[in-house]
Amino acid sequence: MSTIKTERRNLTKSNAHYKEAVKHLPLGVSSNFRFWGEKETVFVKRGKGARLWDLDGNEYIDYRLGYGPAILGHCNDEVDAAVREAQSTGTVYALGTEKEVTIAKLIKEMMPAADLVRFSNSGTEAVMAALRLARGYTGKDNYVTFEGSYHGLFDATMWTADPESMKDQSRDPVLISYGQGIPKLVRQLFWQVPYNDANRLEDVLKQHHDSIAAVLIEPILGNCCGIPSKPEFIRAVRELCTKYNVLMVVDEVKTGFRVGKGGAQALYGIEADIFTVAKAMANGYPIAAIGGKEEIMRKYGKGVAHGGTYTAQAMSLAAAEKTLTILRDTDAFERINAYGKAMQEGMHKVLSRRGIPHSFTGHYSMSGLFFSAQAPTTYRNWKLSDYTFYDTMAGILIDMGVMCEPDSREPWFISAAHDEACLTETLSKFEQAVDLTLDELSDGGDHEGDNKLMPGISG
Ligand SMILES: Cc1ncc(COP(=O)(O)O)c(C=O)c1O
């Protein structure tokens, strides 16, 4: 039995703020997924670098980074200065600017599949625009997605394998929508196939390619433990799309400018027909981009609609220019990867010493920690696993000031601002949290700070 005890942190001000907030905002927040319970919902005062502080002054090392965007750390001085400078020339004019060409060139330089680029405001918007482009270009309406993927809060992709129906793994799971308000009619437009299973994809494409515009794929399942594509799988997806005359749309909203300069496409040596990037491209300022092959992208304006009042808004462009330049010209990616590797090695030592089976998924910059010797390779495998240990431990870590994701499906994100001090503190607290979790679970008791398991959505 461990003798360490952790006090539940003081959330008096956050709790009081929740009571006020809920009078004005449903669930007291601006995204359903920020509500962690009446007593657990955290309200942030400020962030700097790899740390953030809540209303009660609790300090956390942040491994959520706003679900990924803060790749250089919160309030990066250079990015923020560029944004302030841009502010003096105005925000939106419903006209083009020079800056959008500068950023388009930067994206093209870093991501070779981009012959041309268009901007959006969020990941959701970019994926919607990419899907519309694929449909407009091919003249086909249907599409394929993969189990466990997440592509944003829009009707076409808000469908998931029902966890309940996955208990019997001999049958395909039942597909359900992420909630109410999503028309059942949409279900007729797509097929959802198991991740990392090229044979199942080919079965669908062989039969239905005449009506399928696109295969929409996340190269790493950023909302399902960071399960990565097997290299042979994603290359097969590329080949199958070409073979069956279907566009490969790679959703790099999370992986783009995070797993490396060229995103996951460079990592796997593939090129999309169309891809999307968002989160890490502007260190938290709202902007996204769609990139792709010239012939396809030129359909924008020649039959396919795209636009929006705030697209390529000046401050987000300025943030993107500075962020992408830093990512291109400095050793930020190397430092992020080195940190992620050292953190995994440290956690591995702690867990191995205690004989706790575990594995890591994803990429050093966005990795999942998994409590079984074999990491899951599909959403179906994940569902079969026991995630009680993770969920208990995450609640304890958050109480101790390590802001990891309470849902085991979300990866831990690393920024270039995570430093040696963060690493030492994280590993020391991780060791204590593991022992406390072992105690908790052997007692069969509940840790007071447990967070509710939320749906695997980062929006
Ligand atoms: C792969 C992927 N696509 C799209 C989105 C939606 O992006 P946003 O939340 O900016 O709308 C997300 C968000 O987490 C994502 O992870």
Coordinates of C-alpha atoms and ligand atoms in Angstrom, one line a residue:
M1 CA 0.0 0.0 0.0
S2 CA 1.2 3.5 -0.8
T3 CA 1.5 6.0 1.9
I4 CA 1.2 9.0 -0.4
K5 CA -2.1 10.9 -0.2
T6 CA -3.3 13.6 -2.6
E7 CA -5.7 16.3 -1.4
R8 CA -8.5 17.1 -3.8
R9 CA -7.4 20.5 -5.2
N10 CA -9.4 23.6 -4.3
L11 CA -11.9 24.5 -7.0
T12 CA -14.0 26.9 -5.0
K13 CA -13.9 29.7 -7.5
S14 CA -14.4 27.4 -10.5
N15 CA -17.4 25.9 -8.8
A16 CA -18.8 29.3 -8.0
H17 CA -18.2 30.5 -11.6
Y18 CA -20.0 27.4 -12.9
K19 CA -23.1 28.3 -10.9
E20 CA -23.1 31.8 -12.6
A21 CA -22.1 30.5 -16.0
V22 CA -24.8 27.9 -16.2
K23 CA -27.4 30.7 -16.0
H24 CA -26.1 32.1 -19.3
L25 CA -24.6 29.2 -21.2
P26 CA -25.9 25.6 -21.6
L27 CA -23.8 23.5 -19.3
G28 CA -22.0 26.7 -18.4
V29 CA -19.5 26.4 -21.2
S30 CA -19.1 26.9 -24.9
S31 CA -18.6 23.3 -26.0
N32 CA -20.4 20.3 -24.5
F33 CA -17.0 18.6 -23.9
R34 CA -15.7 21.3 -21.6
F35 CA -18.3 20.3 -19.0
W36 CA -16.7 17.8 -16.6
G37 CA -19.4 17.9 -13.9
E38 CA -20.8 20.6 -11.6
K39 CA -17.9 20.2 -9.2
E40 CA -15.2 19.2 -11.7
T41 CA -15.5 21.8 -14.5
V42 CA -12.4 23.9 -14.7
F43 CA -12.4 27.5 -15.7
V44 CA -9.1 28.9 -16.9
K45 CA -7.6 32.2 -15.8
R46 CA -4.6 32.2 -18.1
G47 CA -1.9 30.1 -19.7
K48 CA 1.8 30.6 -20.5
G49 CA 4.1 28.2 -22.2
A50 CA 3.3 24.6 -21.2
R51 CA 1.4 25.7 -18.1
L52 CA -2.1 27.0 -17.3
W53 CA -3.7 28.4 -14.2
D54 CA -7.4 28.1 -13.2
L55 CA -9.6 30.6 -11.4
D56 CA -8.5 29.2 -8.0
G57 CA -4.8 29.6 -8.9
N58 CA -4.2 25.9 -9.3
E59 CA -1.2 25.4 -11.7
Y60 CA -1.2 22.7 -14.3
I61 CA 1.3 21.3 -16.8
D62 CA -0.9 21.3 -19.8
Y63 CA -0.9 18.1 -22.0
R64 CA -4.2 19.0 -23.7
L65 CA -3.1 22.2 -25.3
G66 CA -6.7 23.1 -26.3
Y67 CA -6.9 19.7 -28.0
G68 CA -3.6 20.3 -29.8
P69 CA -3.3 23.8 -31.2
A70 CA -0.8 25.4 -28.8
I71 CA 2.2 23.7 -30.5
L72 CA 4.6 26.4 -29.4
G73 CA 3.0 26.8 -25.9
H74 CA 0.3 29.2 -24.7
C75 CA 0.8 32.9 -25.4
N76 CA 3.9 32.5 -27.5
D77 CA 5.5 36.0 -27.4
E78 CA 6.5 36.0 -31.1
V79 CA 3.2 34.8 -32.4
D80 CA 1.2 37.2 -30.2
A81 CA 3.4 40.1 -31.3
A82 CA 2.7 39.3 -34.9
V83 CA -1.0 39.2 -34.2
R84 CA -0.9 42.6 -32.5
E85 CA 0.9 44.1 -35.4
A86 CA -1.6 42.7 -37.9
Q87 CA -4.4 44.1 -35.8
S88 CA -3.4 47.7 -36.7
T89 CA -4.2 47.1 -40.4
G90 CA -7.7 45.7 -39.7
T91 CA -9.3 42.3 -39.7
V92 CA -11.7 41.5 -42.5
Y93 CA -12.5 43.4 -45.8
A94 CA -14.3 40.8 -47.9
L95 CA -11.3 41.2 -50.2
G96 CA -8.0 39.4 -50.7
T97 CA -4.7 40.4 -49.1
E98 CA -1.1 39.8 -49.8
K99 CA -0.7 37.8 -46.6
E100 CA -2.9 34.9 -47.7
V101 CA -0.4 34.2 -50.5
T102 CA 2.5 34.2 -48.1
I103 CA 0.9 31.6 -45.9
A104 CA -0.3 29.5 -48.9
K105 CA 3.4 29.4 -50.1
L106 CA 4.5 28.3 -46.6
I107 CA 2.0 25.5 -46.6
K108 CA 2.9 24.4 -50.1
E109 CA 6.6 24.4 -49.1
M110 CA 6.0 22.2 -46.1
M111 CA 3.3 20.0 -47.4
P112 CA 4.0 18.8 -51.0
A113 CA 0.5 17.5 -51.8
A114 CA -0.7 21.2 -51.8
D115 CA -0.5 22.6 -55.3
L116 CA -3.1 25.1 -54.2
V117 CA -4.5 26.2 -50.8
R118 CA -7.8 27.7 -49.5
F119 CA -8.4 28.9 -46.0
S120 CA -11.2 28.1 -43.5
N121 CA -11.7 29.1 -39.9
S122 CA -11.9 25.7 -38.1
G123 CA -11.1 22.0 -38.7
T124 CA -14.8 21.3 -39.1
E125 CA -15.2 23.9 -41.8
A126 CA -12.1 22.7 -43.7
V127 CA -13.3 19.1 -43.7
M128 CA -16.8 20.2 -44.9
A129 CA -15.2 22.2 -47.7
A130 CA -12.9 19.3 -48.6
L131 CA -15.8 16.8 -48.8
R132 CA -17.8 19.3 -50.9
L133 CA -14.8 19.7 -53.2
A134 CA -14.4 16.0 -53.6
R135 CA -18.1 15.6 -54.5
G136 CA -18.0 18.5 -56.8
Y137 CA -14.9 17.3 -58.6
T138 CA -16.0 13.7 -59.0
G139 CA -19.7 14.3 -59.4
K140 CA -20.4 11.6 -56.8
D141 CA -22.2 12.0 -53.5
N142 CA -21.1 9.1 -51.2
Y143 CA -18.0 8.7 -49.1
V144 CA -16.2 6.3 -46.8
T145 CA -15.0 7.0 -43.2
F146 CA -13.3 4.8 -40.6
E147 CA -14.5 3.5 -37.2
G148 CA -13.0 5.6 -34.4
S149 CA -12.3 8.7 -36.5
Y150 CA -13.5 12.2 -35.8
H151 CA -13.7 14.9 -38.5
G152 CA -15.6 17.7 -36.7
L153 CA -19.1 18.7 -35.7
F154 CA -21.0 18.4 -38.9
D155 CA -23.7 16.0 -39.9
A156 CA -21.8 14.0 -42.5
T157 CA -19.2 12.7 -40.1
M158 CA -21.0 12.7 -36.7
W159 CA -21.5 8.9 -36.8
T160 CA -19.8 6.4 -34.7
A161 CA -19.8 2.7 -33.9
D162 CA -22.1 2.1 -31.0
P163 CA -19.9 1.0 -28.1
E164 CA -22.6 -1.3 -26.8
S165 CA -22.9 -3.2 -30.0
M166 CA -19.1 -3.8 -30.0
K167 CA -19.3 -6.3 -27.2
D168 CA -20.0 -9.0 -29.7
Q169 CA -17.0 -8.6 -32.0
S170 CA -18.1 -11.3 -34.4
R171 CA -20.4 -8.8 -36.0
D172 CA -20.0 -5.3 -37.4
P173 CA -21.0 -2.7 -34.9
V174 CA -24.2 -0.7 -35.3
L175 CA -23.6 2.9 -36.4
I176 CA -25.2 5.6 -34.4
S177 CA -25.2 9.4 -34.7
Y178 CA -23.3 11.5 -32.1
G179 CA -26.6 12.8 -30.8
Q180 CA -29.9 14.3 -31.7
G181 CA -30.5 16.7 -34.6
I182 CA -28.5 14.7 -37.2
P183 CA -30.8 13.6 -40.0
K184 CA -31.1 9.9 -40.4
L185 CA -31.0 10.4 -44.2
V186 CA -27.3 11.2 -44.0
R187 CA -26.7 7.6 -43.0
Q188 CA -27.5 6.5 -46.5
L189 CA -24.6 8.5 -47.9
F190 CA -21.6 6.7 -46.4
W191 CA -19.9 3.5 -45.4
Q192 CA -17.8 3.2 -42.3
V193 CA -15.2 0.5 -42.2
P194 CA -12.7 -0.8 -39.5
Y195 CA -9.5 1.2 -39.3
N196 CA -6.3 -0.5 -40.4
D197 CA -8.3 -3.0 -42.6
A198 CA -7.6 -2.4 -46.3
N199 CA -9.5 -5.5 -47.3
R200 CA -12.7 -4.2 -45.8
L201 CA -12.1 -0.9 -47.6
E202 CA -11.5 -2.7 -50.9
D203 CA -14.7 -4.7 -50.5
V204 CA -16.7 -1.4 -50.3
L205 CA -14.8 0.3 -53.1
K206 CA -15.0 -2.6 -55.4
Q207 CA -18.8 -2.7 -55.1
H208 CA -19.7 1.0 -54.8
H209 CA -16.9 3.1 -56.3
D210 CA -19.2 4.5 -58.9
S211 CA -21.1 6.4 -56.2
I212 CA -18.1 7.2 -53.9
A213 CA -16.5 10.6 -54.1
A214 CA -13.9 10.2 -51.3
V215 CA -12.3 8.1 -48.6
L216 CA -11.9 10.4 -45.6
I217 CA -9.1 9.3 -43.3
E218 CA -7.3 10.5 -40.2
P219 CA -3.7 9.2 -40.5
I220 CA -3.6 8.9 -36.7
L221 CA -6.9 8.5 -34.8
G222 CA -6.5 11.7 -32.8
N223 CA -9.8 11.0 -30.9
C224 CA -9.2 7.3 -30.3
C225 CA -6.0 6.9 -28.3
G226 CA -3.9 8.1 -31.1
I227 CA -4.2 4.8 -32.9
P228 CA -1.9 5.2 -35.9
S229 CA -2.4 3.9 -39.4
K230 CA -0.2 0.9 -40.1
P231 CA 2.2 2.1 -42.9
E232 CA 1.0 -0.7 -45.1
F233 CA -2.6 0.2 -44.5
I234 CA -2.4 3.9 -45.3
R235 CA -0.4 3.1 -48.4
A236 CA -3.0 0.6 -49.5
V237 CA -5.7 3.2 -48.9
R238 CA -3.7 5.5 -51.3
E239 CA -3.5 2.7 -53.9
L240 CA -7.1 1.7 -53.6
C241 CA -8.3 5.3 -54.0
T242 CA -6.3 5.6 -57.2
K243 CA -7.4 2.2 -58.4
Y244 CA -11.1 2.8 -57.9
N245 CA -11.0 6.5 -59.0
V246 CA -12.0 7.8 -55.6
L247 CA -10.3 10.8 -54.0
M248 CA -8.2 10.3 -50.8
V249 CA -9.0 13.1 -48.4
V250 CA -6.5 13.1 -45.5
D251 CA -7.7 14.9 -42.5
E252 CA -4.6 16.4 -40.9
V253 CA -6.5 18.8 -38.6
K254 CA -4.6 17.3 -35.6
T255 CA -1.5 15.8 -37.2
G256 CA -0.7 18.7 -39.6
F257 CA 2.3 20.8 -38.4
R258 CA 2.4 18.6 -35.3
V259 CA 3.9 15.2 -36.2
G260 CA 6.5 17.0 -38.4
K261 CA 6.9 19.7 -41.1
G262 CA 5.1 17.7 -43.7
G263 CA 2.5 16.3 -41.4
A264 CA 1.5 12.6 -41.4
Q265 CA 1.7 12.5 -45.2
A266 CA 5.4 13.0 -45.0
L267 CA 5.7 10.5 -42.2
Y268 CA 4.0 7.8 -44.2
G269 CA 5.3 8.8 -47.6
I270 CA 1.9 9.4 -49.2
E271 CA 0.2 12.3 -50.9
A272 CA -3.5 13.1 -50.5
D273 CA -5.7 14.3 -53.3
I274 CA -7.1 16.8 -50.8
F275 CA -6.0 17.3 -47.2
T276 CA -7.0 19.5 -44.3
V277 CA -4.8 21.2 -41.6
A278 CA -5.9 23.4 -38.7
K279 CA -4.9 23.1 -35.1
A280 CA -1.2 23.5 -34.9
M281 CA -0.9 25.9 -37.8
A282 CA -1.5 29.1 -35.9
N283 CA -0.7 28.2 -32.3
G284 CA -4.4 28.5 -31.2
Y285 CA -5.7 31.3 -33.4
P286 CA -8.6 30.1 -35.5
I287 CA -7.6 29.2 -39.0
A288 CA -7.6 26.0 -41.1
A289 CA -6.6 25.2 -44.7
I290 CA -7.5 22.9 -47.4
G291 CA -4.8 21.8 -49.8
G292 CA -4.7 19.6 -52.8
K293 CA -3.9 18.8 -56.4
E294 CA -4.3 21.7 -58.8
E295 CA -6.9 20.2 -61.1
I296 CA -9.1 19.4 -58.1
M297 CA -8.6 22.6 -56.2
R298 CA -9.3 24.7 -59.3
K299 CA -13.0 23.5 -59.0
Y300 CA -13.3 26.1 -56.3
G301 CA -14.8 28.9 -58.2
K302 CA -15.6 26.7 -61.1
G303 CA -18.7 25.0 -59.8
V304 CA -17.8 24.4 -56.2
A305 CA -18.7 27.0 -53.6
H306 CA -16.2 28.0 -50.9
G307 CA -15.8 31.2 -48.8
G308 CA -17.0 32.8 -45.6
T309 CA -16.8 36.2 -44.0
Y310 CA -13.9 35.4 -41.7
T311 CA -11.8 33.2 -44.0
A312 CA -8.1 34.3 -44.1
Q313 CA -8.8 36.9 -41.4
A314 CA -5.7 39.0 -40.8
M315 CA -4.8 38.1 -37.2
S316 CA -5.1 34.4 -37.8
L317 CA -3.0 34.7 -40.9
A318 CA -0.3 36.6 -39.0
A319 CA -0.3 33.9 -36.3
A320 CA -0.1 31.2 -39.0
E321 CA 2.9 33.0 -40.7
K322 CA 4.8 33.3 -37.5
T323 CA 4.0 29.8 -36.2
L324 CA 4.8 28.0 -39.5
T325 CA 8.0 30.0 -39.8
I326 CA 9.1 29.0 -36.3
L327 CA 8.2 25.4 -37.0
R328 CA 10.0 25.4 -40.3
D329 CA 13.2 27.2 -39.2
T330 CA 13.8 26.0 -35.6
D331 CA 14.3 22.7 -33.9
A332 CA 10.8 22.8 -32.4
F333 CA 9.7 19.5 -33.8
E334 CA 12.9 17.8 -32.7
R335 CA 12.4 19.2 -29.1
I336 CA 8.8 18.1 -29.1
N337 CA 9.6 14.6 -30.2
A338 CA 12.5 14.3 -27.7
Y339 CA 10.3 15.4 -24.9
G340 CA 7.5 12.9 -25.9
K341 CA 10.1 10.1 -26.2
A342 CA 11.6 10.9 -22.8
M343 CA 8.2 11.1 -21.2
Q344 CA 7.2 7.7 -22.6
E345 CA 10.5 6.2 -21.4
G346 CA 10.0 7.6 -17.9
M347 CA 6.4 6.3 -17.8
H348 CA 7.6 3.0 -19.1
K349 CA 10.1 2.7 -16.2
V350 CA 7.5 3.6 -13.6
L351 CA 5.0 1.1 -15.0
S352 CA 7.5 -1.7 -15.6
R353 CA 8.8 -1.5 -12.1
R354 CA 5.3 -2.2 -10.9
G355 CA 4.6 -4.9 -13.5
I356 CA 1.8 -3.0 -15.0
P357 CA 1.2 -3.9 -18.7
H358 CA 1.1 -0.9 -20.9
S359 CA 1.8 0.4 -24.4
F360 CA 1.9 3.7 -26.2
T361 CA 0.0 4.6 -29.3
G362 CA 0.4 7.5 -31.8
H363 CA 3.3 9.8 -32.2
Y364 CA 5.7 11.3 -29.6
S365 CA 4.0 14.7 -30.2
M366 CA 0.5 13.3 -29.6
S367 CA 0.5 9.9 -27.9
G368 CA -2.0 7.7 -26.2
L369 CA -1.1 5.7 -23.0
F370 CA -2.7 2.3 -22.9
F371 CA -3.0 -0.2 -20.1
S372 CA -2.4 -3.4 -21.9
A373 CA 0.7 -5.0 -23.4
Q374 CA -0.8 -4.8 -26.9
A375 CA -1.9 -1.4 -28.1
P376 CA -5.3 -1.3 -29.9
T377 CA -5.1 -1.0 -33.7
T378 CA -8.8 -0.4 -34.2
Y379 CA -11.7 1.3 -32.4
R380 CA -13.1 -2.2 -31.8
N381 CA -10.0 -3.3 -30.0
W382 CA -10.0 -0.2 -27.9
K383 CA -13.6 -0.9 -26.7
L384 CA -12.6 -4.4 -25.5
S385 CA -9.8 -3.0 -23.3
D386 CA -10.1 -2.0 -19.7
Y387 CA -9.6 1.7 -19.4
T388 CA -10.5 2.0 -15.7
F389 CA -6.9 2.3 -14.7
Y390 CA -6.4 5.2 -17.1
D391 CA -9.5 7.0 -16.1
T392 CA -8.8 6.7 -12.3
M393 CA -5.2 7.8 -12.8
A394 CA -6.1 10.8 -15.0
G395 CA -8.4 12.2 -12.3
I396 CA -5.6 11.9 -9.8
L397 CA -3.0 13.5 -12.1
I398 CA -5.3 16.5 -12.8
D399 CA -5.7 17.0 -9.0
M400 CA -1.9 17.0 -8.8
G401 CA -1.5 19.6 -11.5
V402 CA -0.8 17.4 -14.5
M403 CA -3.6 18.4 -17.0
C404 CA -3.8 15.3 -19.1
E405 CA -7.0 14.3 -20.9
P406 CA -9.5 12.5 -18.6
D407 CA -10.8 10.5 -21.5
S408 CA -8.3 7.7 -22.5
R409 CA -9.2 8.3 -26.1
E410 CA -7.6 11.7 -26.4
P411 CA -3.8 11.8 -26.8
W412 CA -1.4 13.7 -24.6
F413 CA -0.2 16.7 -26.6
I414 CA 3.4 18.1 -26.3
S415 CA 4.4 21.6 -27.2
A416 CA 7.8 23.2 -27.8
A417 CA 7.4 24.9 -24.5
H418 CA 7.5 21.7 -22.4
D419 CA 10.9 21.8 -20.8
E420 CA 13.1 19.7 -18.5
A421 CA 11.3 21.1 -15.4
C422 CA 7.9 20.0 -16.8
L423 CA 9.3 16.6 -17.5
T424 CA 10.8 16.0 -14.1
E425 CA 7.6 17.2 -12.4
T426 CA 5.3 15.2 -14.6
L427 CA 7.3 11.9 -14.1
S428 CA 7.4 12.4 -10.4
K429 CA 3.7 13.0 -10.2
F430 CA 3.0 10.2 -12.6
E431 CA 4.8 7.8 -10.3
Q432 CA 2.7 9.0 -7.3
A433 CA -0.5 8.9 -9.3
V434 CA 0.2 5.3 -10.4
D435 CA 0.6 4.2 -6.8
L436 CA -2.5 6.0 -5.7
T437 CA -4.4 4.4 -8.6
L438 CA -3.2 1.0 -7.5
D439 CA -4.4 1.8 -4.0
E440 CA -7.8 3.1 -5.2
L441 CA -8.5 0.2 -7.4
S442 CA -7.4 -2.4 -4.9
D443 CA -9.8 -0.7 -2.4
G444 CA -12.5 -0.7 -5.0
G445 CA -13.0 3.0 -4.0
D446 CA -13.6 6.1 -6.0
H447 CA -11.2 8.9 -6.2
E448 CA -13.0 12.1 -5.3
G449 CA -11.7 13.9 -8.3
D450 CA -12.7 11.4 -10.9
N451 CA -13.8 12.9 -14.2
K452 CA -16.7 11.7 -16.2
L453 CA -15.9 9.7 -19.3
M454 CA -16.9 11.9 -22.1
P455 CA -17.5 11.0 -25.8
G456 CA -14.4 10.9 -27.9
I457 CA -14.8 14.2 -29.5
S458 CA -12.4 17.2 -29.3
G459 CA -14.5 20.1 -30.3
Ligands
LIG1 C1 -9.1 15.0 -37.2 C2 -10.0 16.2 -36.9 N1 -10.7 16.7 -37.9 C3 -11.5 17.8 -37.6 C4 -11.7 18.3 -36.4 C5 -12.6 19.4 -36.1 O1 -11.8 20.6 -35.9 P1 -12.5 21.9 -35.1 O2 -12.7 21.5 -33.7 O3 -11.4 22.9 -35.3 O4 -13.7 22.2 -35.9 C6 -10.9 17.7 -35.3 C7 -11.0 18.3 -33.9 O5 -10.5 17.7 -33.0 C8 -10.1 16.7 -35.6 O6 -9.3 16.1 -34.6

